[in-house]
Coordinates of C-alpha atoms and ligand atoms in Angstrom, one line a residue:
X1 CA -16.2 4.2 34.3
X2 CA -15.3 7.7 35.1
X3 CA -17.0 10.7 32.4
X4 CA -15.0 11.0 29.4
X5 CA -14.1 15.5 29.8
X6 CA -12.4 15.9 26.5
X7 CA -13.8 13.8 23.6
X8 CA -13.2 15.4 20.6
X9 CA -10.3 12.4 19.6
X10 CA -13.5 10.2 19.3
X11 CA -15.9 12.6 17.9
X12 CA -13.3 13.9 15.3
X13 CA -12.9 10.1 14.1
X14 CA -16.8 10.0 14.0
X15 CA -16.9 13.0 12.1
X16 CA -19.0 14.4 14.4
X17 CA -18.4 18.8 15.2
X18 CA -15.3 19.7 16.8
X19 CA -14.4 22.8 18.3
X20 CA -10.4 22.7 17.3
X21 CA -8.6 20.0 15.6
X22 CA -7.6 16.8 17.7
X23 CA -3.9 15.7 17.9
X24 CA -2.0 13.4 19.1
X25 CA 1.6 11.9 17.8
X26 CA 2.5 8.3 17.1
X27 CA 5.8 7.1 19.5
X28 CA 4.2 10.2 21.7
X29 CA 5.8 8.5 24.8
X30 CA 9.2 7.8 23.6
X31 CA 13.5 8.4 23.4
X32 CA 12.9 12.1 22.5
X33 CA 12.0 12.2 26.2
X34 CA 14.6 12.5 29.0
X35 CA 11.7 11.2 31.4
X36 CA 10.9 8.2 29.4
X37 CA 14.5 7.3 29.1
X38 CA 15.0 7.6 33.0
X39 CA 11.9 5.1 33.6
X40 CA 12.9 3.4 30.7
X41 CA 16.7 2.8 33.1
X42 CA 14.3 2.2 36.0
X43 CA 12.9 -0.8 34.4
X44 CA 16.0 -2.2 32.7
X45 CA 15.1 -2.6 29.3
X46 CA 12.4 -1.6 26.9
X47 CA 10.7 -5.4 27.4
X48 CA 10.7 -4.9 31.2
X49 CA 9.5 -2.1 30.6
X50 CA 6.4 -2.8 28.3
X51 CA 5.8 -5.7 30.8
X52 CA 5.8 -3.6 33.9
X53 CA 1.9 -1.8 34.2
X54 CA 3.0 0.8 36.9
X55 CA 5.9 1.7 34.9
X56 CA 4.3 1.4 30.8
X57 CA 0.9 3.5 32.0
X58 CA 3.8 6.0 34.0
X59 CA 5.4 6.5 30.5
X60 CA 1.5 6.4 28.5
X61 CA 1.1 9.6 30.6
X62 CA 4.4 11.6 30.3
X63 CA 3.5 13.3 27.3
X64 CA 0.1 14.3 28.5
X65 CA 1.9 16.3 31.7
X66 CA 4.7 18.1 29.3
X67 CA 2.2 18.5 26.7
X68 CA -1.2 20.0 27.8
X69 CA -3.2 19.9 24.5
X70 CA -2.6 16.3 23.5
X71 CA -6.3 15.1 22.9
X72 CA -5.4 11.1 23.2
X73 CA -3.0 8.7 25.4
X74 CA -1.6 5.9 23.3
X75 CA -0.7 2.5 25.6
X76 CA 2.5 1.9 26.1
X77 CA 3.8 -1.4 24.3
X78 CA 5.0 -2.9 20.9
X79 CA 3.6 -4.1 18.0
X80 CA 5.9 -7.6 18.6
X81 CA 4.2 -8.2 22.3
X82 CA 1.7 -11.2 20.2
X83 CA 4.4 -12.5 18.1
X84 CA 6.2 -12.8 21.2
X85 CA 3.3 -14.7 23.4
X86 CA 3.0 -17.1 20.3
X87 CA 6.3 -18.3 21.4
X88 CA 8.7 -16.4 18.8
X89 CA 11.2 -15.4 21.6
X90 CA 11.2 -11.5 21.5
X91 CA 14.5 -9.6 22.7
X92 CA 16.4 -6.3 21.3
X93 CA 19.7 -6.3 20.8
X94 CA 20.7 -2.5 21.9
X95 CA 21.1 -0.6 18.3
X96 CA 19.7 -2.9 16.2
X97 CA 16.5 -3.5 17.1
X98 CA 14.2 -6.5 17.5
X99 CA 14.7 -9.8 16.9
X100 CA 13.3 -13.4 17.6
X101 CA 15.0 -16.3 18.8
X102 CA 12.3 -18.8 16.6
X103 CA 12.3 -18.0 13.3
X104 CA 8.9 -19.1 10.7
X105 CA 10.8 -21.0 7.8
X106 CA 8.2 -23.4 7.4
X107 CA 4.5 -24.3 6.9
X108 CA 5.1 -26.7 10.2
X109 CA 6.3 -23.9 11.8
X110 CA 3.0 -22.1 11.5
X111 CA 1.0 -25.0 12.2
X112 CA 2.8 -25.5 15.4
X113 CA 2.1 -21.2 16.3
X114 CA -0.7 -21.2 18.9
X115 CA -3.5 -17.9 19.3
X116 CA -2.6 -16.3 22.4
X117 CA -5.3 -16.0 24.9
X118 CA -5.1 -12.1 25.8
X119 CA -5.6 -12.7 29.4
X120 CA -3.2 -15.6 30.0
X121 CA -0.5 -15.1 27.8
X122 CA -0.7 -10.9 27.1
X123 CA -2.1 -10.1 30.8
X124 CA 0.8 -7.7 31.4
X125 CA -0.8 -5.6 28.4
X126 CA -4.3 -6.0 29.6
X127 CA -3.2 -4.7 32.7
X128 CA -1.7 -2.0 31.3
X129 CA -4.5 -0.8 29.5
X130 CA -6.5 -1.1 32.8
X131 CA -3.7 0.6 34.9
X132 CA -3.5 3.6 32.0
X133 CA -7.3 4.3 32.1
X134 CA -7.2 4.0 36.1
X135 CA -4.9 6.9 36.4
X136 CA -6.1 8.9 33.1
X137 CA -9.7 9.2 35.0
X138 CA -11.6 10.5 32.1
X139 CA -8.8 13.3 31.1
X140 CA -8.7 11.9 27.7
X141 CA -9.5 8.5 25.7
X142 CA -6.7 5.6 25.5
X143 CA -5.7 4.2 22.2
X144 CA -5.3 0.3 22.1
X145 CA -3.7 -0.9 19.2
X146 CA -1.7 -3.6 17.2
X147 CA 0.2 -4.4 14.4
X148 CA -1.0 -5.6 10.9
X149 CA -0.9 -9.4 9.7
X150 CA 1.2 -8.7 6.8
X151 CA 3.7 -6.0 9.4
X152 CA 3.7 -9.0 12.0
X153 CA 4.8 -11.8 9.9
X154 CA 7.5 -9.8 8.1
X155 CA 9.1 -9.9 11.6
X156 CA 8.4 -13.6 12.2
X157 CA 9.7 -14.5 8.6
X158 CA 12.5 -12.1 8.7
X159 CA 13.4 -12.9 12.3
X160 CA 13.7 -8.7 13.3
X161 CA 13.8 -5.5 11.3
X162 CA 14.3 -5.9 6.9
X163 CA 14.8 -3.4 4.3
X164 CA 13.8 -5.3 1.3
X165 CA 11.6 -8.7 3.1
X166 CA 13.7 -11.1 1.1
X167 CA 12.3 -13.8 2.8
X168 CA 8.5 -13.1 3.7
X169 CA 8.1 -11.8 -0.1
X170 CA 9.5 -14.9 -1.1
X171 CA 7.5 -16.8 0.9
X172 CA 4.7 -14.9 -0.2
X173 CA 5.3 -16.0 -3.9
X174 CA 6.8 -19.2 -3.9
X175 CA 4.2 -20.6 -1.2
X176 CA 1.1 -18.0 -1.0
X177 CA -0.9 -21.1 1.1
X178 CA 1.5 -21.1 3.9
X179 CA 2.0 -17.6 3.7
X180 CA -1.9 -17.3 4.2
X181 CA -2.2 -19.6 7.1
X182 CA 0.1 -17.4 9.2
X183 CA -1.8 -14.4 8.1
X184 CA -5.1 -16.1 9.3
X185 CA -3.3 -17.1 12.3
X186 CA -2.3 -13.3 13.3
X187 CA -5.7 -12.2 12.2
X188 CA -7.4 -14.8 14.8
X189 CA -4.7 -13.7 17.2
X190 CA -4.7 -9.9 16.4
X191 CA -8.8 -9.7 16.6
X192 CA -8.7 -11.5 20.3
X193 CA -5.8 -8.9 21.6
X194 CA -7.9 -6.1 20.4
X195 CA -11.0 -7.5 21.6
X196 CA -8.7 -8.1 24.9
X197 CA -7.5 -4.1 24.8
X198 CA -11.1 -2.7 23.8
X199 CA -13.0 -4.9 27.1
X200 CA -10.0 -3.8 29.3
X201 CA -10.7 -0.2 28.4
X202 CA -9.4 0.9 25.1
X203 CA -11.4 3.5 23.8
X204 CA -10.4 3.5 20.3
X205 CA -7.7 1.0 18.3
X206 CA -5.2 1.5 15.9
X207 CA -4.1 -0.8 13.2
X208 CA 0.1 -0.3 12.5
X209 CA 0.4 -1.6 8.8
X210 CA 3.8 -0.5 8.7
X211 CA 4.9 -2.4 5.9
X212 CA 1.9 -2.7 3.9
X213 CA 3.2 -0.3 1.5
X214 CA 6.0 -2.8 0.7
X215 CA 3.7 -4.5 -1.3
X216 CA 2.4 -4.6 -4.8
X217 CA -1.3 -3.3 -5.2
X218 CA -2.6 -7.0 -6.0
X219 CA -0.3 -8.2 -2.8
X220 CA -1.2 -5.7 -0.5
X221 CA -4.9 -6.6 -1.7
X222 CA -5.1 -10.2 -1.2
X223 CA -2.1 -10.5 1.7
X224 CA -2.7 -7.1 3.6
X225 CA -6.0 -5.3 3.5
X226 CA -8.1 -8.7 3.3
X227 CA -6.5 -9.3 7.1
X228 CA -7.1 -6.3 8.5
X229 CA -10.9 -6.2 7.0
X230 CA -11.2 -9.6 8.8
X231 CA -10.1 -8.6 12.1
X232 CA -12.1 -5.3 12.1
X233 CA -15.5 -7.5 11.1
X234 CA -14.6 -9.4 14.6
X235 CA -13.9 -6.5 16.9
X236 CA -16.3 -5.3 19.5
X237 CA -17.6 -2.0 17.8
X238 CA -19.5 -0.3 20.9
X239 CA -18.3 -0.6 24.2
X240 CA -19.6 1.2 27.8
X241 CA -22.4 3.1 25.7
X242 CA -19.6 4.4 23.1
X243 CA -18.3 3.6 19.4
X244 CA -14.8 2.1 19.6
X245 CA -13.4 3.5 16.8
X246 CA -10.9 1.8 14.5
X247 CA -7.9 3.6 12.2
X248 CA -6.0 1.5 9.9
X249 CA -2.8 3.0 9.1
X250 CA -0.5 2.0 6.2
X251 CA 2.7 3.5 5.9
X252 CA 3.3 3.5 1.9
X253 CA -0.8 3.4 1.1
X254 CA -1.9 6.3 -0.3
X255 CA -2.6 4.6 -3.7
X256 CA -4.7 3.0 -2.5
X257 CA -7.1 5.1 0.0
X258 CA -10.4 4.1 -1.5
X259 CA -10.0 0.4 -1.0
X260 CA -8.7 1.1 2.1
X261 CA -12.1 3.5 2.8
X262 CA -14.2 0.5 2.1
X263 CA -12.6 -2.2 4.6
X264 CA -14.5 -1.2 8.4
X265 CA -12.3 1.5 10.0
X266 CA -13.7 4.7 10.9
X267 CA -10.2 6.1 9.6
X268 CA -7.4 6.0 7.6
X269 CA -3.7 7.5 8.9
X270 CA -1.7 8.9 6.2
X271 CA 1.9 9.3 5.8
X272 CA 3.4 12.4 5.0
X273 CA 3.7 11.5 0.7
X274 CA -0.5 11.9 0.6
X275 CA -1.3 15.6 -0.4
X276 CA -4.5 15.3 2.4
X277 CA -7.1 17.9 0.3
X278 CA -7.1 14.8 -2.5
X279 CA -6.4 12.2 -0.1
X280 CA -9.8 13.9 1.7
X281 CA -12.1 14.3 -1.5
X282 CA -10.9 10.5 -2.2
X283 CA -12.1 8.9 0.1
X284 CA -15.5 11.1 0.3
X285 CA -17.9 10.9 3.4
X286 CA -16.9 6.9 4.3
X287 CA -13.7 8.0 6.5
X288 CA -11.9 10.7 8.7
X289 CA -8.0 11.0 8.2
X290 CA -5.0 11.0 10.5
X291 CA -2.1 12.7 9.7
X292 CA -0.1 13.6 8.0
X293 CA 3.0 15.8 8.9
X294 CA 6.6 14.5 7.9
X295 CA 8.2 13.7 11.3
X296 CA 11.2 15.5 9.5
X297 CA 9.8 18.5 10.3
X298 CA 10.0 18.5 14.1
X299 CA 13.7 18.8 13.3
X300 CA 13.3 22.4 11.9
X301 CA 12.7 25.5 13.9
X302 CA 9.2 26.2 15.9
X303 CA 8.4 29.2 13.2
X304 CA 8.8 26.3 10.7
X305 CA 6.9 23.6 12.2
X306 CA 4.4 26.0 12.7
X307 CA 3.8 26.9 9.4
X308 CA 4.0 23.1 8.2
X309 CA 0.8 22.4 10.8
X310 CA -0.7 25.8 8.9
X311 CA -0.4 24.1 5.5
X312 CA -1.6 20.6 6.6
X313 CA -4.5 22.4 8.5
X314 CA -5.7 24.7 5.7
X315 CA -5.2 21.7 3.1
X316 CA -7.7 19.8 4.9
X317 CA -10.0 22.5 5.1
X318 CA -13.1 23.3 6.9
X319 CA -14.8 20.8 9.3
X320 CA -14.3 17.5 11.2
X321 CA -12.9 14.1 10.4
X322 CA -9.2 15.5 10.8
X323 CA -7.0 14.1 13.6
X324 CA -3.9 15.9 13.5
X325 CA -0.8 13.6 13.3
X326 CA 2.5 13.1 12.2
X327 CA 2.8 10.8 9.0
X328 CA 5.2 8.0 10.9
X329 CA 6.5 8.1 14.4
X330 CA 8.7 10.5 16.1
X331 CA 12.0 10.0 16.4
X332 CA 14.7 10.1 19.1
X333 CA 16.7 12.8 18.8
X334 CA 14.3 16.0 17.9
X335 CA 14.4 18.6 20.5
X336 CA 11.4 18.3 22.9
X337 CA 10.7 22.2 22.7
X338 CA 10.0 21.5 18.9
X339 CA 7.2 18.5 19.7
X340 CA 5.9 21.7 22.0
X341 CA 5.6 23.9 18.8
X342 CA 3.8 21.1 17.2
X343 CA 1.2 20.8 19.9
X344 CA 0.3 24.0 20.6
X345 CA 0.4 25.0 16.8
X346 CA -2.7 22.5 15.9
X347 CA -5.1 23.8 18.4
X348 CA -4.0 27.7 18.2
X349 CA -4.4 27.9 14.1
X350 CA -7.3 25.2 14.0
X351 CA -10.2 26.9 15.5
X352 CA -11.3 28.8 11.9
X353 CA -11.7 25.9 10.2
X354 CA -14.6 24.3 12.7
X355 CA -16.8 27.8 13.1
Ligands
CP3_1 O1 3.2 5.4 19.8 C1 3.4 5.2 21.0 O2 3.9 6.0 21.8 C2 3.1 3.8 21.6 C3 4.2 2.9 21.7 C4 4.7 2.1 20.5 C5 6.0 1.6 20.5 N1 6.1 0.8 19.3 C6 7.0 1.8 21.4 C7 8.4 1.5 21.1 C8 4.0 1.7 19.3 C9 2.6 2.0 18.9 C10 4.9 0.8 18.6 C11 4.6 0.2 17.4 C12 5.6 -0.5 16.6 N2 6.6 -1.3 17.0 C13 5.6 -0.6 15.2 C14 4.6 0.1 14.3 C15 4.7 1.5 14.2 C16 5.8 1.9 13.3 O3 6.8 2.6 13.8 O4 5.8 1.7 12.0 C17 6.7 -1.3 14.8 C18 7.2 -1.6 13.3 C19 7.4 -1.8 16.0 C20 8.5 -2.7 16.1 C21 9.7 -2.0 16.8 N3 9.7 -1.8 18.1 C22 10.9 -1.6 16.3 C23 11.3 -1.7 14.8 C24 11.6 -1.0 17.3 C25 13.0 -0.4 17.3 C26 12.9 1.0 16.8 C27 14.1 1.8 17.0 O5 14.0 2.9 16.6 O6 15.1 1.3 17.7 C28 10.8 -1.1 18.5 C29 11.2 -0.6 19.8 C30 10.3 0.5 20.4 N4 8.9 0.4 20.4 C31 10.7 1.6 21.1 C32 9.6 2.3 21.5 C33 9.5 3.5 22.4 C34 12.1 2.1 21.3 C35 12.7 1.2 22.4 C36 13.6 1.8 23.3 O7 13.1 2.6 24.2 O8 14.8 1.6 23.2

């Protein structure tokens, strides 16, 4: 394995010195781009796409060629890809997102779900991930990453996208045992897809809890948090002489950062409701943060996303464990020239606070 020549993506999650803040953004490679929606028409359809190496690691790295200073590559894939190979029946419908053709109504259904094997039935992604670190040579790490138990079977309850999780929630109540076999069932299939990612070359992985903060704080306990602390006691933590780090980000969880501290990652993300000075002194010494920027921001002028990254920056304060971030993906329509402000804004006004 080629030299890593900029590391401080990993070292910044190990709290270890930095010389400026690290960033990347979450949906980094994405519709915001013109080239990502011209590769995006190459392939077809976002599926083909994600299922396509050449094409998902030649999207991983547009980003990284418009964007100079972005300190990590994020694969190129979705969260849905191991629903999907546990024979749910993925598509998207153009406009409203994904959906499954199988639905999870039962506690036969889930005893019927099989664990994908990452190399049979997710090869495409493994390839991906080996394609991506092929062409990155060394320029900076790659981030593997999955969804969350609890995010996953909302989908495979719900049958796509929900705004209030009618069904998984009552699910969840009315029959907590079935609702716990399907979590144990993701977990087992989430920890062997990482474990899948991390030996094809993920350097780091990241855990998308996106509706974890849907939850109650007993729920998200005992149905959320409890998963993802199993799957991180199974991953490999040390791969080709380095720590693989692991961030567990749930959108909606900053009430509950110092449980959250105490379940295996090397770091928490934040969303953009955390103040991160108390989110910081919370969770002590045990974790570095990622974050934490409202990705409502990039819509303003460059003079004002520059003095958003400022505040974020000088909240924080002096010293590592900071990866710069946005507090929830990107979204399609902000200007491209405004992502640029962001970039550049991070390392220019970071350097203070690591001398
Ligand atoms: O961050 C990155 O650049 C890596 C790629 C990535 C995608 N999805 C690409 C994508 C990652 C990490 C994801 C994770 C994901 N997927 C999550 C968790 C993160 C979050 O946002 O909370 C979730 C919940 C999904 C499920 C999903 N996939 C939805 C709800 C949608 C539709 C979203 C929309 O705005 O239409 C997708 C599709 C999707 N995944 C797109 C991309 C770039 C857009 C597809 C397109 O090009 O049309």
């Amino acid at each position: 394995m080629s030299e890593l020549k900029n590391d401080r993506f990993l070292r910044a999650l190990l709290k270890q010195p930095v010389d400026v803040t690290p960033v990347w953004m979450m949906r980094q490679a994405g519709r915001y781009l013109p080239e990502y929606r011209a590769t995006r028409a190459k392939a077809g359809d976002f599926m083909s796409l994600c299922m396509n190496p050449e094409l998902a690691c030649e999207v991983t790295l547009q980003p990284l060629e418009r964007y100079p200073q972005i300190d990590a590559a994020i694969l190129f894939s979705d969260i849905l890809t191991v629903p999907d190979a546990m024979g749910q029946g993925l598509y998207f419908e153009t406009g409203e997102g994904p959906r499954f053709k199988k639905v999870i109504n039962s506690a036969a259904d889930i005893d019927a779900l099989p664990i994908p094997d990452p190399e049979k039935d997710l090869g495409y992604v493994m390839d991906a991930v080996r394609t991506i670190r092929r062409e990155l040579n060394g320029r900076v790490p790659l981030i593997g990453f999955s969804g969350s138990p609890w995010t996953l079977a909302t989908y495979m309850v719900e049958g796509g996208s929900s705004k209030d999780f009618r069904k998984s929630k009552a699910m969840l109540y009315s029959d907590p045992q079935a609702m716990h076999a399907l979590l144990d069932k993701l977990a087992q299939s989430v920890t062997a897809y990482l474990n899948g990612q991390i030996k094809a070359g993920a350097q780091a992985v990241q855990i998308f809890d996106s509706w974890g903060g849907s939850l109650s704080a007993a729920a998200y306990q005992e149905f959320s948090l409890a998963y993802m602390q199993k799957i991180i006691d199974g991953l490999i933590r040390e791969h080709d002489g380095r720590t693989v780090p692991v961030i567990v980000f749930t959108k909606g969880g900053g009430l509950w950062l110092e449980s959250m501290a105490d379940c295996g990652a090397q770091a928490l993300g934040l969303d953009w409701t955390c103040d991160i000075a108390s989110a910081r002194s919370r969770v002590g010494n045990k974790v570095a943060l990622q974050g934490n920027m409202d990705p409502s921001v990039l819509y303003a002028k460059p003079e004002a996303i520059r003095a958003e990254v400022g505040r974020i920056l000088a909240s924080y304060g002096h010293g590592t464990g900071h990866v710069f971030n946005l507090g929830h993906g990107i979204t399609p329509e902000v200007n491209p020239e405004h992502a640029k402000a962001f970039f550049e804004a991070v390392h220019e006004l970071s350097a203070p606070y690591h001398q």
